[in-house]
PDB file of C-alpha atoms in Angstrom:
ATOM      1  CA  UNK A   9       0.175   0.102   0.172  1.00 73.00           C
ATOM      2  CA  UNK A  10       1.488   3.423  -0.954  1.00 87.00           C
ATOM      3  CA  UNK A  11       2.152   5.682   2.064  1.00 94.00           C
ATOM      4  CA  UNK A  12      -0.166   8.916   1.904  1.00 98.00           C
ATOM      5  CA  UNK A  13       1.230  12.824   2.566  1.00 98.00           C
ATOM      6  CA  UNK A  14      -2.032  13.511   4.792  1.00 98.00           C
ATOM      7  CA  UNK A  15      -3.100  16.824   5.566  1.00 98.00           C
ATOM      8  CA  UNK A  16      -5.942  17.213   7.798  1.00 98.00           C
ATOM      9  CA  UNK A  17      -8.226  20.113   8.594  1.00 98.00           C
ATOM     10  CA  UNK A  18     -10.458  20.305  11.433  1.00 98.00           C
ATOM     11  CA  UNK A  19     -11.659  22.022  14.466  1.00 97.00           C
ATOM     12  CA  UNK A  20     -13.873  20.842  17.412  1.00 96.00           C
ATOM     13  CA  UNK A  21     -13.579  17.667  19.381  1.00 96.00           C
ATOM     14  CA  UNK A  22     -15.679  15.939  17.611  1.00 97.00           C
ATOM     15  CA  UNK A  23     -12.769  16.018  14.533  1.00 98.00           C
ATOM     16  CA  UNK A  24     -10.115  14.269  17.154  1.00 98.00           C
ATOM     17  CA  UNK A  25     -11.245  11.152  17.142  1.00 98.00           C
ATOM     18  CA  UNK A  26     -10.258  11.034  13.054  1.00 98.00           C
ATOM     19  CA  UNK A  27      -7.106  12.946  13.761  1.00 98.00           C
ATOM     20  CA  UNK A  28      -5.970  10.225  16.326  1.00 97.00           C
ATOM     21  CA  UNK A  29      -6.908   7.647  14.154  1.00 97.00           C
ATOM     22  CA  UNK A  30      -5.011   8.935  11.026  1.00 97.00           C
ATOM     23  CA  UNK A  31      -1.443  10.407  13.113  1.00 96.00           C
ATOM     24  CA  UNK A  32      -1.620   6.627  14.163  1.00 95.00           C
ATOM     25  CA  UNK A  33      -1.687   5.053  11.227  1.00 94.00           C
ATOM     26  CA  UNK A  34       0.820   4.164   8.363  1.00 90.00           C
ATOM     27  CA  UNK A  35       0.364   7.327   6.147  1.00 97.00           C
ATOM     28  CA  UNK A  36       2.299  10.809   6.797  1.00 97.00           C
ATOM     29  CA  UNK A  37       0.480  13.174   8.433  1.00 98.00           C
ATOM     30  CA  UNK A  38       2.447  15.946   7.002  1.00 97.00           C
ATOM     31  CA  UNK A  39       0.232  19.140   8.485  1.00 97.00           C
ATOM     32  CA  UNK A  40      -2.852  20.166  10.331  1.00 98.00           C
ATOM     33  CA  UNK A  41      -5.276  22.726   9.720  1.00 98.00           C
ATOM     34  CA  UNK A  42      -7.939  24.180  12.005  1.00 97.00           C
ATOM     35  CA  UNK A  43      -9.683  27.574  13.145  1.00 96.00           C
ATOM     36  CA  UNK A  44      -7.957  30.410  14.838  1.00 95.00           C
ATOM     37  CA  UNK A  45      -8.156  30.291  18.807  1.00 89.00           C
ATOM     38  CA  UNK A  46     -11.251  31.531  19.890  1.00 85.00           C
ATOM     39  CA  UNK A  47     -12.429  33.857  22.889  1.00 83.00           C
ATOM     40  CA  UNK A  48     -14.003  30.737  25.673  1.00 78.00           C
ATOM     41  CA  UNK A  49     -15.878  31.595  29.098  1.00 74.00           C
ATOM     42  CA  UNK A  50     -16.925  34.529  30.917  1.00 74.00           C
ATOM     43  CA  UNK A  51     -13.338  35.854  30.827  1.00 76.00           C
ATOM     44  CA  UNK A  52     -13.370  35.370  26.673  1.00 82.00           C
ATOM     45  CA  UNK A  53     -10.002  33.672  27.162  1.00 81.00           C
ATOM     46  CA  UNK A  54      -8.360  33.074  23.932  1.00 87.00           C
ATOM     47  CA  UNK A  55      -8.169  29.410  23.437  1.00 92.00           C
ATOM     48  CA  UNK A  56      -7.020  27.654  20.923  1.00 93.00           C
ATOM     49  CA  UNK A  57      -9.113  24.681  18.998  1.00 95.00           C
ATOM     50  CA  UNK A  58     -10.041  21.152  20.047  1.00 95.00           C
ATOM     51  CA  UNK A  59      -7.976  19.790  16.963  1.00 97.00           C
ATOM     52  CA  UNK A  60      -4.988  22.207  17.773  1.00 96.00           C
ATOM     53  CA  UNK A  61      -4.640  20.931  21.212  1.00 96.00           C
ATOM     54  CA  UNK A  62      -4.528  17.599  20.011  1.00 96.00           C
ATOM     55  CA  UNK A  63      -2.160  18.276  17.018  1.00 96.00           C
ATOM     56  CA  UNK A  64       0.122  20.495  19.778  1.00 95.00           C
ATOM     57  CA  UNK A  65       1.399  16.935  20.809  1.00 89.00           C
ATOM     58  CA  UNK A  66       2.141  16.123  17.029  1.00 93.00           C
ATOM     59  CA  UNK A  67       5.869  16.687  15.020  1.00 88.00           C
ATOM     60  CA  UNK A  68       3.795  18.589  12.312  1.00 94.00           C
ATOM     61  CA  UNK A  69       3.269  21.940  11.499  1.00 95.00           C
ATOM     62  CA  UNK A  70      -0.375  23.416  12.555  1.00 97.00           C
ATOM     63  CA  UNK A  71      -1.561  26.074  10.366  1.00 97.00           C
ATOM     64  CA  UNK A  72      -4.389  28.153  12.255  1.00 97.00           C
ATOM     65  CA  UNK A  73      -6.674  29.948   9.626  1.00 96.00           C
ATOM     66  CA  UNK A  74     -10.367  30.577   9.873  1.00 95.00           C
ATOM     67  CA  UNK A  75     -10.544  31.052   6.021  1.00 94.00           C
ATOM     68  CA  UNK A  76      -8.447  29.042   3.801  1.00 95.00           C
ATOM     69  CA  UNK A  77      -7.490  32.019   1.675  1.00 94.00           C
ATOM     70  CA  UNK A  78      -4.494  32.654  -0.883  1.00 95.00           C
ATOM     71  CA  UNK A  79      -1.923  32.452   2.505  1.00 95.00           C
ATOM     72  CA  UNK A  80      -3.385  29.538   3.854  1.00 95.00           C
ATOM     73  CA  UNK A  81      -3.799  27.554   0.656  1.00 96.00           C
ATOM     74  CA  UNK A  82       0.402  28.453  -0.322  1.00 97.00           C
ATOM     75  CA  UNK A  83       0.986  27.092   3.227  1.00 97.00           C
ATOM     76  CA  UNK A  84      -1.113  23.969   2.816  1.00 97.00           C
ATOM     77  CA  UNK A  85       0.206  23.447  -0.880  1.00 97.00           C
ATOM     78  CA  UNK A  86       3.803  23.773   0.599  1.00 97.00           C
ATOM     79  CA  UNK A  87       3.186  20.824   2.108  1.00 97.00           C
ATOM     80  CA  UNK A  88       2.659  18.697  -0.549  1.00 97.00           C
ATOM     81  CA  UNK A  89      -0.297  16.743   0.233  1.00 98.00           C
ATOM     82  CA  UNK A  90      -1.463  13.817  -1.555  1.00 98.00           C
ATOM     83  CA  UNK A  91      -4.761  13.485   0.129  1.00 98.00           C
ATOM     84  CA  UNK A  92      -6.186  15.993   2.295  1.00 98.00           C
ATOM     85  CA  UNK A  93      -8.952  14.900   5.018  1.00 98.00           C
ATOM     86  CA  UNK A  94     -11.657  17.265   6.213  1.00 98.00           C
ATOM     87  CA  UNK A  95     -14.013  16.322   9.450  1.00 98.00           C
ATOM     88  CA  UNK A  96     -15.576  19.748  10.558  1.00 96.00           C
ATOM     89  CA  UNK A  97     -13.186  22.154  10.184  1.00 96.00           C
ATOM     90  CA  UNK A  98     -15.896  24.799   9.466  1.00 92.00           C
ATOM     91  CA  UNK A  99     -14.667  26.676   5.968  1.00 91.00           C
ATOM     92  CA  UNK A 100     -15.068  26.203   2.472  1.00 91.00           C
ATOM     93  CA  UNK A 101     -12.114  24.884   0.572  1.00 95.00           C
ATOM     94  CA  UNK A 102     -11.819  26.352  -3.143  1.00 94.00           C
ATOM     95  CA  UNK A 103      -9.949  26.176  -6.307  1.00 94.00           C
ATOM     96  CA  UNK A 104      -7.404  26.831  -6.921  1.00 95.00           C
ATOM     97  CA  UNK A 105      -6.454  24.328  -3.280  1.00 96.00           C
ATOM     98  CA  UNK A 106      -9.537  22.098  -3.701  1.00 96.00           C
ATOM     99  CA  UNK A 107      -7.230  20.238  -6.623  1.00 96.00           C
ATOM    100  CA  UNK A 108      -3.871  20.940  -5.119  1.00 96.00           C
ATOM    101  CA  UNK A 109      -3.669  16.890  -3.326  1.00 98.00           C
ATOM    102  CA  UNK A 110      -3.407  14.126  -5.646  1.00 96.00           C
ATOM    103  CA  UNK A 111      -6.093  12.980  -4.861  1.00 98.00           C
ATOM    104  CA  UNK A 112      -8.521  16.018  -3.688  1.00 98.00           C
ATOM    105  CA  UNK A 113      -9.944  15.991  -0.320  1.00 98.00           C
ATOM    106  CA  UNK A 114     -12.488  13.595   0.875  1.00 98.00           C
ATOM    107  CA  UNK A 115     -14.890  14.681   3.957  1.00 98.00           C
ATOM    108  CA  UNK A 116     -16.352  13.356   6.665  1.00 98.00           C
ATOM    109  CA  UNK A 117     -19.842  14.198   7.199  1.00 98.00           C
ATOM    110  CA  UNK A 118     -21.832  13.303  10.463  1.00 98.00           C
ATOM    111  CA  UNK A 119     -24.836  12.348   7.953  1.00 98.00           C
ATOM    112  CA  UNK A 120     -26.451   9.686   5.532  1.00 98.00           C
ATOM    113  CA  UNK A 121     -25.763  12.444   2.321  1.00 98.00           C
ATOM    114  CA  UNK A 122     -28.011  13.553   0.655  1.00 98.00           C
ATOM    115  CA  UNK A 123     -29.518  13.792   3.769  1.00 98.00           C
ATOM    116  CA  UNK A 124     -29.215  17.287   5.805  1.00 98.00           C
ATOM    117  CA  UNK A 125     -26.293  18.531   3.620  1.00 98.00           C
ATOM    118  CA  UNK A 126     -24.632  21.275   6.090  1.00 96.00           C
ATOM    119  CA  UNK A 127     -22.837  22.548   9.190  1.00 95.00           C
ATOM    120  CA  UNK A 128     -25.336  20.985  11.548  1.00 97.00           C
ATOM    121  CA  UNK A 129     -26.449  17.188  10.284  1.00 98.00           C
ATOM    122  CA  UNK A 130     -27.009  15.510  13.439  1.00 98.00           C
ATOM    123  CA  UNK A 131     -29.151  18.101  15.092  1.00 98.00           C
ATOM    124  CA  UNK A 132     -31.617  18.150  12.512  1.00 98.00           C
ATOM    125  CA  UNK A 133     -31.759  14.690  12.080  1.00 98.00           C
ATOM    126  CA  UNK A 134     -32.632  14.220  15.430  1.00 98.00           C
ATOM    127  CA  UNK A 135     -35.319  17.502  15.056  1.00 98.00           C
ATOM    128  CA  UNK A 136     -36.878  15.625  12.097  1.00 97.00           C
ATOM    129  CA  UNK A 137     -37.313  12.459  14.141  1.00 96.00           C
ATOM    130  CA  UNK A 138     -35.293  10.504  12.221  1.00 97.00           C
ATOM    131  CA  UNK A 139     -35.135   6.789  13.687  1.00 96.00           C
ATOM    132  CA  UNK A 140     -31.351   6.680  11.956  1.00 98.00           C
ATOM    133  CA  UNK A 141     -28.975   8.581  11.994  1.00 98.00           C
ATOM    134  CA  UNK A 142     -24.695   7.925   9.956  1.00 98.00           C
ATOM    135  CA  UNK A 143     -21.944   8.976   8.516  1.00 98.00           C
ATOM    136  CA  UNK A 144     -20.554   9.477   5.223  1.00 98.00           C
ATOM    137  CA  UNK A 145     -17.231   9.958   3.561  1.00 98.00           C
ATOM    138  CA  UNK A 146     -17.060  11.507   0.346  1.00 98.00           C
ATOM    139  CA  UNK A 147     -15.120  13.475  -2.410  1.00 98.00           C
ATOM    140  CA  UNK A 148     -15.131  17.163  -1.677  1.00 97.00           C
ATOM    141  CA  UNK A 149     -15.997  19.166  -4.495  1.00 97.00           C
ATOM    142  CA  UNK A 150     -17.419  23.190  -5.480  1.00 95.00           C
ATOM    143  CA  UNK A 151     -21.251  22.350  -4.385  1.00 96.00           C
ATOM    144  CA  UNK A 152     -21.817  22.417  -0.468  1.00 94.00           C
ATOM    145  CA  UNK A 153     -21.460  18.370   0.310  1.00 97.00           C
ATOM    146  CA  UNK A 154     -22.637  17.214  -2.704  1.00 97.00           C
ATOM    147  CA  UNK A 155     -19.335  15.143  -3.715  1.00 97.00           C
ATOM    148  CA  UNK A 156     -19.385  11.435  -4.986  1.00 98.00           C
ATOM    149  CA  UNK A 157     -19.942   8.716  -1.505  1.00 98.00           C
ATOM    150  CA  UNK A 158     -16.668   6.225  -0.551  1.00 98.00           C
ATOM    151  CA  UNK A 159     -18.229   4.662   2.398  1.00 98.00           C
ATOM    152  CA  UNK A 160     -21.114   5.577   4.950  1.00 98.00           C
ATOM    153  CA  UNK A 161     -22.058   3.905   7.922  1.00 98.00           C
ATOM    154  CA  UNK A 162     -25.416   3.545   9.649  1.00 98.00           C
ATOM    155  CA  UNK A 163     -26.652   4.513  13.138  1.00 97.00           C
ATOM    156  CA  UNK A 164     -29.917   3.434  14.797  1.00 97.00           C
ATOM    157  CA  UNK A 165     -31.450   5.995  17.109  1.00 96.00           C
ATOM    158  CA  UNK A 166     -33.229   4.520  20.569  1.00 93.00           C
ATOM    159  CA  UNK A 167     -34.858   7.604  21.077  1.00 91.00           C
ATOM    160  CA  UNK A 168     -33.171   9.549  23.530  1.00 93.00           C
ATOM    161  CA  UNK A 169     -30.048  10.522  22.357  1.00 96.00           C
ATOM    162  CA  UNK A 170     -29.522  13.828  22.811  1.00 97.00           C
ATOM    163  CA  UNK A 171     -27.011  15.936  19.754  1.00 98.00           C
ATOM    164  CA  UNK A 172     -23.855  15.253  21.713  1.00 97.00           C
ATOM    165  CA  UNK A 173     -24.369  12.122  22.595  1.00 97.00           C
ATOM    166  CA  UNK A 174     -25.173  10.829  19.096  1.00 98.00           C
ATOM    167  CA  UNK A 175     -21.848  13.153  17.619  1.00 98.00           C
ATOM    168  CA  UNK A 176     -19.630  11.379  20.379  1.00 97.00           C
ATOM    169  CA  UNK A 177     -20.702   8.003  18.880  1.00 97.00           C
ATOM    170  CA  UNK A 178     -20.643   8.822  15.491  1.00 98.00           C
ATOM    171  CA  UNK A 179     -17.034  10.749  15.490  1.00 98.00           C
ATOM    172  CA  UNK A 180     -15.665   7.436  17.200  1.00 98.00           C
ATOM    173  CA  UNK A 181     -17.409   5.284  14.371  1.00 98.00           C
ATOM    174  CA  UNK A 182     -16.697   7.756  11.564  1.00 98.00           C
ATOM    175  CA  UNK A 183     -12.868   8.003  12.603  1.00 98.00           C
ATOM    176  CA  UNK A 184     -12.526   4.017  11.652  1.00 98.00           C
ATOM    177  CA  UNK A 185     -14.830   4.730   8.706  1.00 98.00           C
ATOM    178  CA  UNK A 186     -12.502   7.855   7.465  1.00 98.00           C
ATOM    179  CA  UNK A 187      -9.486   5.542   7.750  1.00 98.00           C
ATOM    180  CA  UNK A 188     -10.569   2.413   6.023  1.00 98.00           C
ATOM    181  CA  UNK A 189     -11.083   5.129   3.180  1.00 98.00           C
ATOM    182  CA  UNK A 190      -7.644   6.460   3.593  1.00 98.00           C
ATOM    183  CA  UNK A 191      -6.301   3.397   2.872  1.00 97.00           C
ATOM    184  CA  UNK A 192      -8.436   1.887   0.025  1.00 97.00           C
ATOM    185  CA  UNK A 193      -7.208   5.161  -1.524  1.00 98.00           C
ATOM    186  CA  UNK A 194      -3.971   4.365  -1.079  1.00 97.00           C
ATOM    187  CA  UNK A 195      -4.141   1.242  -2.481  1.00 95.00           C
ATOM    188  CA  UNK A 196      -6.060   1.842  -5.469  1.00 95.00           C
ATOM    189  CA  UNK A 197      -9.686  -0.160  -4.001  1.00 97.00           C
ATOM    190  CA  UNK A 198     -11.477   3.004  -3.266  1.00 97.00           C
ATOM    191  CA  UNK A 199     -14.898   3.246  -5.299  1.00 97.00           C
ATOM    192  CA  UNK A 200     -17.606   6.459  -5.354  1.00 98.00           C
ATOM    193  CA  UNK A 201     -20.609   6.389  -5.910  1.00 98.00           C
ATOM    194  CA  UNK A 202     -23.210   9.506  -6.891  1.00 98.00           C
ATOM    195  CA  UNK A 203     -25.475  10.823  -4.075  1.00 98.00           C
ATOM    196  CA  UNK A 204     -29.036   9.298  -4.587  1.00 96.00           C
ATOM    197  CA  UNK A 205     -32.101  10.698  -3.564  1.00 95.00           C
ATOM    198  CA  UNK A 206     -33.546  14.096  -2.911  1.00 96.00           C
ATOM    199  CA  UNK A 207     -30.987  16.299  -0.462  1.00 97.00           C
ATOM    200  CA  UNK A 208     -31.822  17.727   2.906  1.00 98.00           C
ATOM    201  CA  UNK A 209     -30.265  21.236   4.136  1.00 97.00           C
ATOM    202  CA  UNK A 210     -29.177  21.362   7.264  1.00 97.00           C
ATOM    203  CA  UNK A 211     -27.835  25.312   8.304  1.00 96.00           C
ATOM    204  CA  UNK A 212     -26.286  25.827  11.460  1.00 96.00           C
ATOM    205  CA  UNK A 213     -28.850  26.546  14.211  1.00 97.00           C
ATOM    206  CA  UNK A 214     -29.124  30.001  16.331  1.00 97.00           C
ATOM    207  CA  UNK A 215     -30.202  30.333  19.765  1.00 97.00           C
ATOM    208  CA  UNK A 216     -33.958  30.976  18.727  1.00 97.00           C
ATOM    209  CA  UNK A 217     -34.711  27.736  17.290  1.00 98.00           C
ATOM    210  CA  UNK A 218     -33.545  26.451  20.149  1.00 98.00           C
ATOM    211  CA  UNK A 219     -36.259  28.054  21.927  1.00 98.00           C
ATOM    212  CA  UNK A 220     -39.133  24.932  23.230  1.00 98.00           C
ATOM    213  CA  UNK A 221     -42.661  25.545  21.293  1.00 98.00           C
ATOM    214  CA  UNK A 222     -45.229  23.775  24.343  1.00 97.00           C
ATOM    215  CA  UNK A 223     -48.069  23.939  22.009  1.00 97.00           C
ATOM    216  CA  UNK A 224     -46.778  21.272  20.117  1.00 97.00           C
ATOM    217  CA  UNK A 225     -47.102  17.225  20.265  1.00 96.00           C
ATOM    218  CA  UNK A 226     -44.725  15.761  23.154  1.00 95.00           C
ATOM    219  CA  UNK A 227     -42.701  13.623  20.243  1.00 95.00           C
ATOM    220  CA  UNK A 228     -41.912  17.125  18.116  1.00 97.00           C
ATOM    221  CA  UNK A 229     -40.747  19.086  21.721  1.00 97.00           C
ATOM    222  CA  UNK A 230     -38.683  16.339  22.676  1.00 97.00           C
ATOM    223  CA  UNK A 231     -36.995  15.837  19.179  1.00 97.00           C
ATOM    224  CA  UNK A 232     -35.940  19.616  19.333  1.00 98.00           C
ATOM    225  CA  UNK A 233     -34.654  19.781  22.680  1.00 98.00           C
ATOM    226  CA  UNK A 234     -32.692  16.789  21.750  1.00 98.00           C
ATOM    227  CA  UNK A 235     -31.143  18.393  18.574  1.00 98.00           C
ATOM    228  CA  UNK A 236     -30.379  21.387  20.604  1.00 98.00           C
ATOM    229  CA  UNK A 237     -28.830  20.101  23.417  1.00 98.00           C
ATOM    230  CA  UNK A 238     -25.981  20.827  23.927  1.00 97.00           C
ATOM    231  CA  UNK A 239     -25.613  23.397  21.795  1.00 95.00           C
ATOM    232  CA  UNK A 240     -26.994  26.004  21.261  1.00 97.00           C
ATOM    233  CA  UNK A 241     -29.389  24.585  23.988  1.00 97.00           C
ATOM    234  CA  UNK A 242     -32.511  24.185  24.920  1.00 98.00           C
ATOM    235  CA  UNK A 243     -34.411  26.930  26.564  1.00 98.00           C
ATOM    236  CA  UNK A 244     -38.092  28.358  27.672  1.00 97.00           C
ATOM    237  CA  UNK A 245     -39.280  30.975  29.662  1.00 95.00           C
ATOM    238  CA  UNK A 246     -40.849  31.335  33.258  1.00 92.00           C
ATOM    239  CA  UNK A 247     -41.952  34.349  34.677  1.00 86.00           C
ATOM    240  CA  UNK A 248     -40.809  35.915  31.740  1.00 87.00           C
ATOM    241  CA  UNK A 249     -37.458  35.265  32.962  1.00 90.00           C
ATOM    242  CA  UNK A 250     -35.038  32.528  30.488  1.00 94.00           C
ATOM    243  CA  UNK A 251     -34.463  29.181  31.824  1.00 95.00           C
ATOM    244  CA  UNK A 252     -32.322  26.607  30.380  1.00 97.00           C
ATOM    245  CA  UNK A 253     -34.053  23.268  29.861  1.00 98.00           C
ATOM    246  CA  UNK A 254     -30.870  20.397  30.391  1.00 98.00           C
ATOM    247  CA  UNK A 255     -32.994  17.246  30.980  1.00 97.00           C
ATOM    248  CA  UNK A 256     -35.812  16.484  29.320  1.00 96.00           C
ATOM    249  CA  UNK A 257     -38.180  13.529  28.892  1.00 90.00           C
ATOM    250  CA  UNK A 258     -41.502  11.752  29.059  1.00 84.00           C
ATOM    251  CA  UNK A 259     -42.391  10.902  32.525  1.00 79.00           C
ATOM    252  CA  UNK A 260     -43.453   6.788  34.229  1.00 67.00           C
ATOM    253  CA  UNK A 261     -47.115   6.260  32.472  1.00 67.00           C
ATOM    254  CA  UNK A 262     -48.967   6.556  35.390  1.00 67.00           C
ATOM    255  CA  UNK A 263     -51.527   8.795  35.979  1.00 69.00           C
ATOM    256  CA  UNK A 264     -50.232  11.795  33.799  1.00 79.00           C
ATOM    257  CA  UNK A 265     -52.369  14.537  34.718  1.00 83.00           C
ATOM    258  CA  UNK A 266     -53.983  16.419  31.262  1.00 86.00           C
ATOM    259  CA  UNK A 267     -51.982  19.882  31.413  1.00 92.00           C
ATOM    260  CA  UNK A 268     -52.326  22.840  28.967  1.00 95.00           C
ATOM    261  CA  UNK A 269     -49.087  23.796  26.524  1.00 96.00           C
ATOM    262  CA  UNK A 270     -46.816  24.820  29.217  1.00 94.00           C
ATOM    263  CA  UNK A 271     -48.346  24.321  32.321  1.00 94.00           C
ATOM    264  CA  UNK A 272     -46.332  23.357  34.868  1.00 93.00           C
ATOM    265  CA  UNK A 273     -47.008  21.233  38.063  1.00 91.00           C
ATOM    266  CA  UNK A 274     -45.254  19.229  40.673  1.00 89.00           C
ATOM    267  CA  UNK A 275     -47.147  15.364  40.695  1.00 85.00           C
ATOM    268  CA  UNK A 276     -45.580  12.703  42.417  1.00 82.00           C
ATOM    269  CA  UNK A 277     -42.506  14.949  42.968  1.00 84.00           C
ATOM    270  CA  UNK A 278     -41.957  15.301  39.292  1.00 89.00           C
ATOM    271  CA  UNK A 279     -42.427  18.474  37.502  1.00 93.00           C
ATOM    272  CA  UNK A 280     -44.268  18.205  34.344  1.00 93.00           C
ATOM    273  CA  UNK A 281     -45.001  20.517  31.810  1.00 94.00           C
ATOM    274  CA  UNK A 282     -48.077  20.485  29.250  1.00 94.00           C
ATOM    275  CA  UNK A 283     -47.442  20.130  25.818  1.00 95.00           C
ATOM    276  CA  UNK A 284     -49.783  19.791  22.759  1.00 95.00           C
ATOM    277  CA  UNK A 285     -50.208  16.483  23.288  1.00 94.00           C
ATOM    278  CA  UNK A 286     -49.303  14.715  26.624  1.00 92.00           C
ATOM    279  CA  UNK A 287     -46.761  16.453  29.518  1.00 94.00           C
ATOM    280  CA  UNK A 288     -43.341  15.736  29.671  1.00 95.00           C
ATOM    281  CA  UNK A 289     -40.766  15.855  32.730  1.00 94.00           C
ATOM    282  CA  UNK A 290     -39.020  18.656  33.494  1.00 95.00           C
ATOM    283  CA  UNK A 291     -36.125  17.288  34.920  1.00 96.00           C
ATOM    284  CA  UNK A 292     -33.039  19.729  35.147  1.00 97.00           C
ATOM    285  CA  UNK A 293     -32.926  23.516  34.515  1.00 96.00           C
ATOM    286  CA  UNK A 294     -30.707  26.398  35.032  1.00 94.00           C
ATOM    287  CA  UNK A 295     -32.948  29.374  35.476  1.00 91.00           C
ATOM    288  CA  UNK A 296     -30.876  32.858  34.471  1.00 86.00           C
ATOM    289  CA  UNK A 297     -28.289  33.722  36.951  1.00 86.00           C
ATOM    290  CA  UNK A 298     -28.085  30.341  38.645  1.00 89.00           C
ATOM    291  CA  UNK A 299     -25.821  27.095  38.718  1.00 93.00           C
ATOM    292  CA  UNK A 300     -27.900  24.196  36.659  1.00 95.00           C
ATOM    293  CA  UNK A 301     -30.379  22.464  39.575  1.00 94.00           C
ATOM    294  CA  UNK A 302     -33.227  19.070  39.794  1.00 95.00           C
ATOM    295  CA  UNK A 303     -36.299  20.727  38.513  1.00 93.00           C
ATOM    296  CA  UNK A 304     -37.902  19.468  41.803  1.00 90.00           C
ATOM    297  CA  UNK A 305     -35.561  21.235  43.793  1.00 90.00           C
ATOM    298  CA  UNK A 306     -36.258  24.565  41.656  1.00 89.00           C
ATOM    299  CA  UNK A 307     -39.944  24.213  42.037  1.00 88.00           C
ATOM    300  CA  UNK A 308     -39.599  23.335  46.171  1.00 86.00           C
ATOM    301  CA  UNK A 309     -37.396  26.534  46.767  1.00 81.00           C
ATOM    302  CA  UNK A 310     -39.788  28.453  44.756  1.00 76.00           C
ATOM    303  CA  UNK A 311     -42.653  27.868  47.180  1.00 69.00           C
ATOM    304  CA  UNK A 312     -44.538  28.254  44.036  1.00 71.00           C
ATOM    305  CA  UNK A 313     -48.133  26.158  43.306  1.00 66.00           C
ATOM    306  CA  UNK A 314     -48.074  27.072  39.738  1.00 73.00           C
ATOM    307  CA  UNK A 315     -46.065  28.098  36.765  1.00 81.00           C
ATOM    308  CA  UNK A 316     -46.571  28.450  32.960  1.00 86.00           C
ATOM    309  CA  UNK A 317     -43.741  28.107  30.590  1.00 85.00           C
ATOM    310  CA  UNK A 318     -43.880  29.745  26.974  1.00 84.00           C
TER     311      UNK A 318
END
């Protein structure tokens, strides 16, 4: 098998398993591309990306760039890569950089393409109520997530996964899938096929997308909660104050009271909240300016007898 010179581009924690897998492969990792340090926390401390932190222990150049402009492209080209590999980098690869590596660029994407092309595939998949998620490795082309697919994996959903948990799972299994495709390209056995079906889009979610609408059926409210957890973070308002919803689920099926949408009650030591159909159980929350807490503790500490979320 030919030993390939690889350039890896990625930024968040979900890209780190793929970086680790390729760094430990028999190929030459000649460079890592990631976005520039970003301000994090209340003190807004400039912090290197998870990929930059993981790559710091590797003896390879690290190129920190928020855009693959002429300067960044020149630095990548100087590494003379045979193959570019992208996992959630957060920027577009355009010509002439797209054609610079001998084998072009491949991308690990966390959906079964052409479903959920875009920046937030896992989140949109859960919000839509999909029963199966997955990951695809495809050839990068100018059109968004539209290239031919080398391989995919399917991940059946249990119905309670959050986007964070599902991304963690796909990051691990997807890294193995990606490494297999790199090996197949190296030994000449890789074959790709065009995407089949009607594409769906998964643009980045805003904080407004994370507001829970209690007038919707319970399954739709829960699906949105799963899709926006932990980012951008589910929320609602109670007494006109924003409250983060950290844990939400279906209550045990024992004498669930009928509640109006958004109506909260304490029932059998559980905080229940009404939806357009059956109530859900509010388990953990974070009122504005306060630490995260058990919803029952919040209720009892507030001394309230009724409340409404909107």
